[in-house]
Amino acid sequence: MNRSVAALTAGVSAMLLAAGCASDRPVAGTAAPTASAASTTAPAAATSSGTGEQSKFFVQADYDAQLGMRAQTPEGPAGRPWEQAVAPGEKADTGEYKKDGPYHLCFSNAAVNNPWRQVGWKTMQAEVALHKEITEFTALDAEGKDDKQISDIAELTGKGCDALIVSPNTTATLTPAVTAACPKLPVIVFDRGVDTDCPVTFINPIGGYAFGADGAEFLVEKVPAGGKVLALRILPGVDVLETRWSAAKVAFDKSELDVVGVEFTDGDAAKTKSIVSDYIQRHGKIDGVWMDAGATAVAAVEAFEDAGRQVPPIVGEDQQDFLQKWKDSGLTAVAPTYPTYQWRTPVIAALKILKGEEVPKTWKLPQPKITSESLATYLRPDMPPLHYALCGCEDLPGFPAKWGGK
């Protein structure tokens, strides 16, 4: 699926937030949808709920697969979700890459330009430090620029790396660079996908459809029939955000809820608060708030508080400031997640590949949601407000100090 992030004209803050979202590569065996295919991939759901037309990014098979994965028990060691796999399917034969250590691992990173990626990057470095067989680790930061990452990948393939990890800045533009690297060394892609199956493995959590559905289904359960729901999105045209919304739309269209607005916030807290305040004044009451990313969820909550209104059921994410607000204010909430523990998995995968061990060709990690029952498990008051709870970093050297905690 194409991500034309560079062409979007939204504000800088929105671009940075979008950079933290991962690109949902199609499930194995399916192709990315085109605008002409949208009518055949989108479900024939009613749009009377106020959700508008279905996104051209919607692919029914991928939607069905991701929602099905939520109920599947992952394979792998208990308590270590970054080593688990949901419905792993085909395994990659890595015998051709087997070699004795020590190893030089290389990493082409899209960016570290938002809290989600910063938490992930710290987690990856700590994972590398666990393995004495990794004697050299070379990482290049593309700073959110496609052209720099293309150059970075070419540079890394000439640095004597034993394996290359790539988190692509965008999907289509980085595909040729990844394709060119594959014949030279084993390539592991994670977080965001590319439009080629040449990497040995592609690693990420279940995906955007699961995220969007988790939040929408919660509101369908908690908001009375006829209740007014406000949907807040960051910006259009980014595939993972589009799939989050398209899954939510399916749930809302099947419900008796009234989606009174679908608004873009640009990922800006002040704009989010202003939009919510405007809808409270316009409609008198908002009964639920759905969000495609929770970075500005606290701002949405504050809009209700400033208006002297009870905060309705709301969808957030696993950022500590929202989890703390949830607890302190007794919110009715849910937090879908896109776990940062996925940053550990590519290092583990690279070592397995270099030792000739099988890995899933498509490695889907568990993607839990935080509920009122599990909130206490993930809330850590000793961590900074922008820390992501599902870092999987608690057992790593230097925690919590290296992640900004006390």
CSV table of C-alpha atoms in Angstrom, one decimal:
chain,number,residue,atom,x,y,z
A,1,MET,CA,0.0,0.0,0.0
A,2,ASN,CA,1.4,3.4,-1.0
A,3,ARG,CA,2.1,6.0,1.7
A,4,SER,CA,2.5,9.4,0.1
A,5,VAL,CA,3.4,11.1,3.3
A,6,ALA,CA,5.8,13.5,1.7
A,7,ALA,CA,3.0,14.8,-0.5
A,8,LEU,CA,0.6,15.5,2.3
A,9,THR,CA,0.0,19.1,3.3
A,10,ALA,CA,-1.0,18.6,6.9
A,11,GLY,CA,0.9,20.4,9.6
A,12,VAL,CA,4.3,19.3,10.8
A,13,SER,CA,3.0,17.8,14.0
A,14,ALA,CA,0.7,15.6,12.0
A,15,MET,CA,3.6,14.4,9.9
A,16,LEU,CA,5.6,13.5,13.0
A,17,LEU,CA,2.7,11.5,14.5
A,18,ALA,CA,2.0,9.7,11.2
A,19,ALA,CA,5.7,8.7,11.1
A,20,GLY,CA,5.1,6.8,14.3
A,21,CYS,CA,2.3,4.7,12.7
A,22,ALA,CA,3.2,1.6,10.9
A,23,SER,CA,2.2,0.7,7.4
A,24,ASP,CA,-0.1,-2.2,7.2
A,25,ARG,CA,1.3,-4.5,4.6
A,26,PRO,CA,-1.4,-6.8,3.0
A,27,VAL,CA,-1.7,-10.2,4.5
A,28,ALA,CA,0.3,-12.8,2.5
A,29,GLY,CA,-1.4,-13.6,-0.7
A,30,THR,CA,-3.3,-10.4,-1.2
A,31,ALA,CA,-2.4,-7.2,-3.0
A,32,ALA,CA,-2.7,-3.6,-2.0
A,33,PRO,CA,-6.0,-2.1,-3.1
A,34,THR,CA,-6.2,0.5,-5.8
A,35,ALA,CA,-8.9,3.2,-6.1
A,36,SER,CA,-10.6,1.2,-8.8
A,37,ALA,CA,-10.7,-1.9,-6.7
A,38,ALA,CA,-12.3,-0.1,-3.7
A,39,SER,CA,-15.9,-0.9,-4.8
A,40,THR,CA,-15.1,-4.6,-4.8
A,41,THR,CA,-13.1,-4.7,-1.6
A,42,ALA,CA,-15.3,-2.5,0.6
A,43,PRO,CA,-18.3,-4.1,2.3
A,44,ALA,CA,-21.8,-3.1,1.2
A,45,ALA,CA,-22.5,-1.4,4.6
A,46,ALA,CA,-25.0,1.4,5.1
A,47,THR,CA,-23.5,4.9,5.5
A,48,SER,CA,-26.5,6.4,7.3
A,49,SER,CA,-24.5,6.4,10.6
A,50,GLY,CA,-22.6,9.5,9.3
A,51,THR,CA,-19.4,7.6,8.5
A,52,GLY,CA,-19.3,8.5,4.8
A,53,GLU,CA,-17.9,6.2,2.1
A,54,GLN,CA,-15.5,3.4,2.8
A,55,SER,CA,-11.8,4.0,2.4
A,56,LYS,CA,-10.1,2.9,-0.8
A,57,PHE,CA,-7.5,1.3,1.4
A,58,PHE,CA,-10.1,-1.2,2.7
A,59,VAL,CA,-9.4,-4.9,1.8
A,60,GLN,CA,-12.0,-7.3,3.1
A,61,ALA,CA,-9.6,-10.3,3.2
A,62,ASP,CA,-7.1,-8.4,5.3
A,63,TYR,CA,-9.9,-7.0,7.6
A,64,ASP,CA,-11.2,-10.5,8.1
A,65,ALA,CA,-7.8,-12.0,8.8
A,66,GLN,CA,-6.8,-9.3,11.4
A,67,LEU,CA,-10.0,-9.5,13.3
A,68,GLY,CA,-9.7,-13.3,13.3
A,69,MET,CA,-6.2,-13.1,14.7
A,70,ARG,CA,-7.4,-11.2,17.8
A,71,ALA,CA,-9.0,-14.3,19.1
A,72,GLN,CA,-6.1,-16.7,18.3
A,73,THR,CA,-3.6,-17.9,20.8
A,74,PRO,CA,-0.1,-16.8,19.8
A,75,GLU,CA,2.7,-19.4,19.6
A,76,GLY,CA,5.9,-18.8,21.6
A,77,PRO,CA,7.2,-18.4,25.1
A,78,ALA,CA,4.7,-17.2,27.7
A,79,GLY,CA,5.2,-13.7,29.0
A,80,ARG,CA,7.4,-12.7,26.0
A,81,PRO,CA,5.0,-11.4,23.4
A,82,TRP,CA,7.9,-10.0,21.3
A,83,GLU,CA,9.0,-13.6,20.7
A,84,GLN,CA,5.5,-14.9,20.0
A,85,ALA,CA,3.7,-15.2,16.6
A,86,VAL,CA,0.0,-15.1,15.8
A,87,ALA,CA,-1.0,-17.6,13.1
A,88,PRO,CA,2.6,-17.8,11.8
A,89,GLY,CA,1.9,-19.9,8.7
A,90,GLU,CA,4.8,-20.3,6.2
A,91,LYS,CA,8.3,-20.5,7.7
A,92,ALA,CA,11.3,-19.1,6.0
A,93,ASP,CA,14.1,-21.5,5.3
A,94,THR,CA,17.2,-19.6,6.5
A,95,GLY,CA,19.9,-22.3,5.9
A,96,GLU,CA,21.6,-20.3,3.2
A,97,TYR,CA,22.3,-17.5,5.7
A,98,LYS,CA,23.8,-19.7,8.5
A,99,LYS,CA,27.2,-18.5,9.6
A,100,ASP,CA,29.3,-18.5,12.7
A,101,GLY,CA,29.4,-15.4,14.9
A,102,PRO,CA,30.3,-12.9,16.1
A,103,TYR,CA,27.9,-10.8,14.1
A,104,HIS,CA,27.6,-7.3,12.7
A,105,LEU,CA,24.0,-6.2,12.6
A,106,CYS,CA,22.8,-3.1,10.7
A,107,PHE,CA,19.7,-1.0,11.0
A,108,SER,CA,18.1,1.5,8.6
A,109,ASN,CA,15.6,3.4,10.7
A,110,ALA,CA,12.9,5.6,9.2
A,111,ALA,CA,13.1,8.1,12.1
A,112,VAL,CA,13.1,8.8,15.8
A,113,ASN,CA,10.9,11.8,15.5
A,114,ASN,CA,8.1,11.0,17.9
A,115,PRO,CA,7.7,9.4,21.4
A,116,TRP,CA,6.6,6.1,20.0
A,117,ARG,CA,9.7,5.7,17.8
A,118,GLN,CA,11.9,7.0,20.6
A,119,VAL,CA,10.7,4.4,23.1
A,120,GLY,CA,11.1,1.7,20.4
A,121,TRP,CA,14.6,2.8,19.5
A,122,LYS,CA,15.7,2.6,23.1
A,123,THR,CA,14.2,-0.8,23.4
A,124,MET,CA,16.0,-2.1,20.3
A,125,GLN,CA,19.4,-0.9,21.6
A,126,ALA,CA,18.8,-2.6,24.9
A,127,GLU,CA,17.9,-5.8,23.1
A,128,VAL,CA,21.1,-5.7,21.1
A,129,ALA,CA,23.1,-5.2,24.3
A,130,LEU,CA,21.8,-8.5,25.6
A,131,HIS,CA,23.5,-10.5,22.9
A,132,LYS,CA,27.3,-10.9,23.3
A,133,GLU,CA,27.4,-12.5,19.8
A,134,ILE,CA,26.5,-9.1,18.4
A,135,THR,CA,29.9,-7.3,18.4
A,136,GLU,CA,29.0,-4.4,16.1
A,137,PHE,CA,25.7,-2.6,15.6
A,138,THR,CA,25.5,0.1,12.9
A,139,ALA,CA,22.3,2.2,12.7
A,140,LEU,CA,21.5,5.1,10.4
A,141,ASP,CA,18.6,7.4,11.0
A,142,ALA,CA,16.7,8.6,7.8
A,143,GLU,CA,15.2,11.5,9.7
A,144,GLY,CA,11.8,10.8,8.0
A,145,LYS,CA,13.2,11.4,4.5
A,146,ASP,CA,12.8,8.8,1.8
A,147,ASP,CA,15.8,9.9,-0.2
A,148,LYS,CA,18.1,9.7,2.8
A,149,GLN,CA,16.9,6.2,3.7
A,150,ILE,CA,17.4,5.0,0.1
A,151,SER,CA,21.0,6.2,0.4
A,152,ASP,CA,21.3,4.7,3.9
A,153,ILE,CA,20.3,1.3,2.8
A,154,ALA,CA,22.8,1.4,-0.1
A,155,GLU,CA,25.5,2.5,2.3
A,156,LEU,CA,24.8,-0.2,4.8
A,157,THR,CA,24.9,-3.0,2.2
A,158,GLY,CA,28.5,-2.0,1.7
A,159,LYS,CA,29.5,-2.0,5.3
A,160,GLY,CA,30.0,-5.7,5.9
A,161,CYS,CA,26.8,-6.2,7.7
A,162,ASP,CA,25.7,-9.8,8.4
A,163,ALA,CA,22.0,-8.9,8.4
A,164,LEU,CA,20.1,-5.7,7.7
A,165,ILE,CA,17.0,-4.6,9.6
A,166,VAL,CA,14.8,-2.0,7.9
A,167,SER,CA,11.9,0.1,9.2
A,168,PRO,CA,10.8,1.8,6.0
A,169,ASN,CA,9.8,5.5,6.0
A,170,THR,CA,7.2,4.9,3.4
A,171,THR,CA,6.1,1.7,1.6
A,172,ALA,CA,6.2,2.2,-2.2
A,173,THR,CA,9.2,4.5,-2.3
A,174,LEU,CA,11.5,2.3,-0.2
A,175,THR,CA,10.5,-0.9,-2.0
A,176,PRO,CA,13.2,-0.7,-4.7
A,177,ALA,CA,15.9,0.0,-2.2
A,178,VAL,CA,14.9,-3.0,-0.1
A,179,THR,CA,14.6,-5.2,-3.2
A,180,ALA,CA,18.1,-4.2,-4.2
A,181,ALA,CA,19.5,-5.1,-0.8
A,182,CYS,CA,17.9,-8.6,-0.6
A,183,PRO,CA,20.3,-10.4,-2.9
A,184,LYS,CA,23.3,-9.1,-0.9
A,185,LEU,CA,22.4,-10.1,2.7
A,186,PRO,CA,19.4,-11.3,4.8
A,187,VAL,CA,16.9,-8.4,5.2
A,188,ILE,CA,14.4,-8.1,8.0
A,189,VAL,CA,11.6,-5.6,7.6
A,190,PHE,CA,9.5,-4.5,10.6
A,191,ASP,CA,6.9,-1.9,11.7
A,192,ARG,CA,6.1,-0.7,8.2
A,193,GLY,CA,6.0,-2.9,5.1
A,194,VAL,CA,7.3,-2.8,1.6
A,195,ASP,CA,5.7,-4.1,-1.6
A,196,THR,CA,8.0,-7.0,-2.1
A,197,ASP,CA,8.3,-10.4,-0.4
A,198,CYS,CA,12.1,-10.6,-0.7
A,199,PRO,CA,12.8,-9.9,3.0
A,200,VAL,CA,13.4,-13.1,4.9
A,201,THR,CA,10.7,-12.0,7.3
A,202,PHE,CA,8.3,-9.1,7.9
A,203,ILE,CA,7.5,-8.3,11.5
A,204,ASN,CA,4.7,-6.2,13.0
A,205,PRO,CA,1.7,-6.5,15.3
A,206,ILE,CA,-1.7,-7.6,14.0
A,207,GLY,CA,-2.5,-4.3,12.4
A,208,GLY,CA,-4.7,-1.3,11.9
A,209,TYR,CA,-8.0,-3.1,11.3
A,210,ALA,CA,-7.6,-4.7,14.7
A,211,PHE,CA,-6.8,-1.4,16.4
A,212,GLY,CA,-9.7,0.4,14.9
A,213,ALA,CA,-12.2,-2.4,15.6
A,214,ASP,CA,-11.1,-2.7,19.2
A,215,GLY,CA,-12.0,1.0,19.9
A,216,ALA,CA,-15.2,1.0,17.9
A,217,GLU,CA,-16.6,-2.2,19.3
A,218,PHE,CA,-16.0,-0.8,22.8
A,219,LEU,CA,-18.1,2.3,22.0
A,220,VAL,CA,-20.8,0.1,20.4
A,221,GLU,CA,-21.0,-1.7,23.7
A,222,LYS,CA,-20.8,1.3,26.1
A,223,VAL,CA,-22.8,4.0,24.2
A,224,PRO,CA,-26.6,3.6,24.2
A,225,ALA,CA,-28.4,3.2,20.9
A,226,GLY,CA,-28.8,6.6,19.2
A,227,GLY,CA,-25.8,8.0,21.1
A,228,LYS,CA,-23.7,10.6,19.4
A,229,VAL,CA,-20.2,9.6,18.6
A,230,LEU,CA,-17.3,11.9,17.5
A,231,ALA,CA,-14.5,10.2,15.5
A,232,LEU,CA,-11.2,11.9,15.6
A,233,ARG,CA,-8.5,11.1,13.0
A,234,ILE,CA,-5.0,12.4,12.5
A,235,LEU,CA,-5.0,12.9,8.7
A,236,PRO,CA,-6.1,11.1,5.6
A,237,GLY,CA,-4.1,9.0,3.1
A,238,VAL,CA,-1.8,7.1,5.6
A,239,ASP,CA,-2.6,3.4,5.2
A,240,VAL,CA,-2.5,2.3,8.8
A,241,LEU,CA,-4.7,5.2,9.8
A,242,GLU,CA,-7.1,4.5,7.0
A,243,THR,CA,-7.4,0.9,8.0
A,244,ARG,CA,-8.0,1.8,11.6
A,245,TRP,CA,-10.8,4.1,10.5
A,246,SER,CA,-12.2,1.7,7.9
A,247,ALA,CA,-12.6,-1.0,10.5
A,248,ALA,CA,-14.2,1.4,12.9
A,249,LYS,CA,-16.6,2.4,10.2
A,250,VAL,CA,-17.7,-1.2,9.6
A,251,ALA,CA,-18.6,-1.5,13.3
A,252,PHE,CA,-20.4,1.9,13.5
A,253,ASP,CA,-22.4,1.2,10.3
A,254,LYS,CA,-23.6,-2.1,11.8
A,255,SER,CA,-24.6,-0.3,15.1
A,256,GLU,CA,-27.4,2.1,16.1
A,257,LEU,CA,-24.9,4.8,17.0
A,258,ASP,CA,-25.0,8.2,15.3
A,259,VAL,CA,-21.5,9.3,14.2
A,260,VAL,CA,-22.1,13.1,14.2
A,261,GLY,CA,-18.6,14.0,13.0
A,262,VAL,CA,-15.4,12.6,11.5
A,263,GLU,CA,-12.7,15.3,12.0
A,264,PHE,CA,-9.0,15.5,11.3
A,265,THR,CA,-6.9,16.8,14.2
A,266,ASP,CA,-3.5,16.9,12.5
A,267,GLY,CA,-2.3,15.2,15.7
A,268,ASP,CA,-2.3,18.6,17.4
A,269,ALA,CA,-3.6,18.7,21.1
A,270,ALA,CA,-4.9,22.3,20.8
A,271,LYS,CA,-6.8,21.5,17.6
A,272,THR,CA,-8.2,18.3,19.1
A,273,LYS,CA,-9.4,20.2,22.2
A,274,SER,CA,-11.0,22.9,20.0
A,275,ILE,CA,-12.8,20.4,17.8
A,276,VAL,CA,-14.3,18.5,20.8
A,277,SER,CA,-15.3,21.8,22.4
A,278,ASP,CA,-17.0,22.9,19.2
A,279,TYR,CA,-19.0,19.6,19.0
A,280,ILE,CA,-20.1,19.8,22.6
A,281,GLN,CA,-21.5,23.3,21.9
A,282,ARG,CA,-23.0,22.3,18.6
A,283,HIS,CA,-24.7,19.1,19.8
A,284,GLY,CA,-25.2,19.7,23.5
A,285,LYS,CA,-23.9,16.3,24.3
A,286,ILE,CA,-21.4,13.9,22.9
A,287,ASP,CA,-21.8,10.3,24.0
A,288,GLY,CA,-18.5,8.7,22.8
A,289,VAL,CA,-15.2,9.6,21.3
A,290,TRP,CA,-13.3,7.3,18.9
A,291,MET,CA,-9.7,8.1,18.0
A,292,ASP,CA,-7.3,6.5,15.4
A,293,ALA,CA,-4.3,7.3,17.7
A,294,GLY,CA,-4.3,8.3,21.3
A,295,ALA,CA,-1.5,10.8,21.5
A,296,THR,CA,-4.0,13.7,22.0
A,297,ALA,CA,-6.6,11.8,24.0
A,298,VAL,CA,-5.9,13.8,27.1
A,299,ALA,CA,-6.7,17.0,25.2
A,300,ALA,CA,-10.1,15.5,24.2
A,301,VAL,CA,-10.8,14.6,27.8
A,302,GLU,CA,-9.9,18.1,29.0
A,303,ALA,CA,-12.4,19.6,26.5
A,304,PHE,CA,-15.2,17.9,28.4
A,305,GLU,CA,-13.8,18.8,31.8
A,306,ASP,CA,-13.5,22.5,30.7
A,307,ALA,CA,-17.1,22.4,29.5
A,308,GLY,CA,-18.3,21.0,32.9
A,309,ARG,CA,-19.5,17.8,31.2
A,310,GLN,CA,-19.0,14.2,32.1
A,311,VAL,CA,-16.3,12.6,29.9
A,312,PRO,CA,-18.1,10.0,27.8
A,313,PRO,CA,-16.6,6.6,26.8
A,314,ILE,CA,-13.4,7.3,24.9
A,315,VAL,CA,-10.7,5.5,23.0
A,316,GLY,CA,-7.1,6.3,23.8
A,317,GLU,CA,-3.8,4.4,23.5
A,318,ASP,CA,-1.1,3.1,25.8
A,319,GLN,CA,0.7,6.4,26.3
A,320,GLN,CA,1.3,7.0,30.0
A,321,ASP,CA,-0.4,10.4,30.2
A,322,PHE,CA,-3.7,8.9,29.0
A,323,LEU,CA,-3.4,5.9,31.3
A,324,GLN,CA,-2.8,8.2,34.3
A,325,LYS,CA,-5.8,10.4,33.3
A,326,TRP,CA,-7.9,7.3,32.9
A,327,LYS,CA,-7.1,6.2,36.5
A,328,ASP,CA,-7.3,9.6,38.1
A,329,SER,CA,-10.6,10.6,36.5
A,330,GLY,CA,-12.2,7.2,36.5
A,331,LEU,CA,-12.8,7.2,32.8
A,332,THR,CA,-14.8,4.7,30.8
A,333,ALA,CA,-12.1,3.9,28.3
A,334,VAL,CA,-10.2,1.4,26.3
A,335,ALA,CA,-6.7,1.7,24.8
A,336,PRO,CA,-6.0,-0.3,21.6
A,337,THR,CA,-2.2,-0.6,21.2
A,338,TYR,CA,0.5,-0.9,18.5
A,339,PRO,CA,3.1,-2.3,20.9
A,340,THR,CA,6.6,-0.8,20.9
A,341,TYR,CA,7.9,-4.2,22.0
A,342,GLN,CA,8.0,-5.0,18.3
A,343,TRP,CA,11.4,-3.2,18.2
A,344,ARG,CA,12.9,-6.2,20.1
A,345,THR,CA,11.8,-8.8,17.6
A,346,PRO,CA,13.9,-7.9,14.5
A,347,VAL,CA,17.1,-8.3,16.6
A,348,ILE,CA,16.0,-11.7,17.8
A,349,ALA,CA,14.9,-12.7,14.2
A,350,ALA,CA,18.3,-11.6,12.8
A,351,LEU,CA,20.1,-13.9,15.2
A,352,LYS,CA,17.8,-16.8,14.4
A,353,ILE,CA,18.4,-16.3,10.7
A,354,LEU,CA,22.2,-16.1,11.0
A,355,LYS,CA,22.1,-19.3,13.1
A,356,GLY,CA,20.0,-21.1,10.4
A,357,GLU,CA,16.8,-21.3,12.4
A,358,GLU,CA,13.4,-21.0,10.8
A,359,VAL,CA,11.4,-17.8,11.3
A,360,PRO,CA,7.8,-17.0,10.2
A,361,LYS,CA,7.8,-15.4,6.7
A,362,THR,CA,5.1,-13.1,8.0
A,363,TRP,CA,5.6,-12.6,11.7
A,364,LYS,CA,2.5,-11.1,13.4
A,365,LEU,CA,2.9,-10.2,17.0
A,366,PRO,CA,0.2,-10.1,19.6
A,367,GLN,CA,-1.6,-6.8,19.8
A,368,PRO,CA,-3.5,-6.5,23.2
A,369,LYS,CA,-5.9,-3.8,24.2
A,370,ILE,CA,-5.8,-2.2,27.6
A,371,THR,CA,-9.1,-2.4,29.5
A,372,SER,CA,-10.3,-1.2,32.9
A,373,GLU,CA,-9.4,-4.7,34.2
A,374,SER,CA,-5.8,-4.5,33.0
A,375,LEU,CA,-5.1,-0.8,33.4
A,376,ALA,CA,-3.2,-1.2,36.7
A,377,THR,CA,-0.9,-3.7,35.0
A,378,TYR,CA,0.3,-1.1,32.4
A,379,LEU,CA,0.1,2.2,34.4
A,380,ARG,CA,3.5,3.1,35.7
A,381,PRO,CA,3.6,6.5,37.5
A,382,ASP,CA,7.4,6.3,37.6
A,383,MET,CA,7.6,6.6,33.8
A,384,PRO,CA,7.4,9.9,31.8
A,385,PRO,CA,4.0,11.0,30.3
A,386,LEU,CA,5.0,10.1,26.7
A,387,HIS,CA,6.2,6.6,27.5
A,388,TYR,CA,4.4,3.7,25.8
A,389,ALA,CA,3.3,1.0,28.2
A,390,LEU,CA,3.7,-1.9,25.9
A,391,CYS,CA,7.5,-1.5,25.4
A,392,GLY,CA,8.3,-4.9,26.7
A,393,CYS,CA,11.4,-3.3,28.2
A,394,GLU,CA,10.9,-3.9,31.8
A,395,ASP,CA,13.3,-6.8,31.9
A,396,LEU,CA,16.0,-5.0,29.9
A,397,PRO,CA,19.2,-3.5,31.3
A,398,GLY,CA,18.9,0.1,32.4
A,399,PHE,CA,15.1,0.1,32.9
A,400,PRO,CA,13.5,2.4,33.9
A,401,ALA,CA,16.2,5.1,33.8
A,402,LYS,CA,17.2,4.7,30.1
A,403,TRP,CA,13.5,5.2,29.2
A,404,GLY,CA,13.3,8.4,31.3
A,405,GLY,CA,11.7,6.7,34.4
A,406,LYS,CA,12.6,7.0,38.0
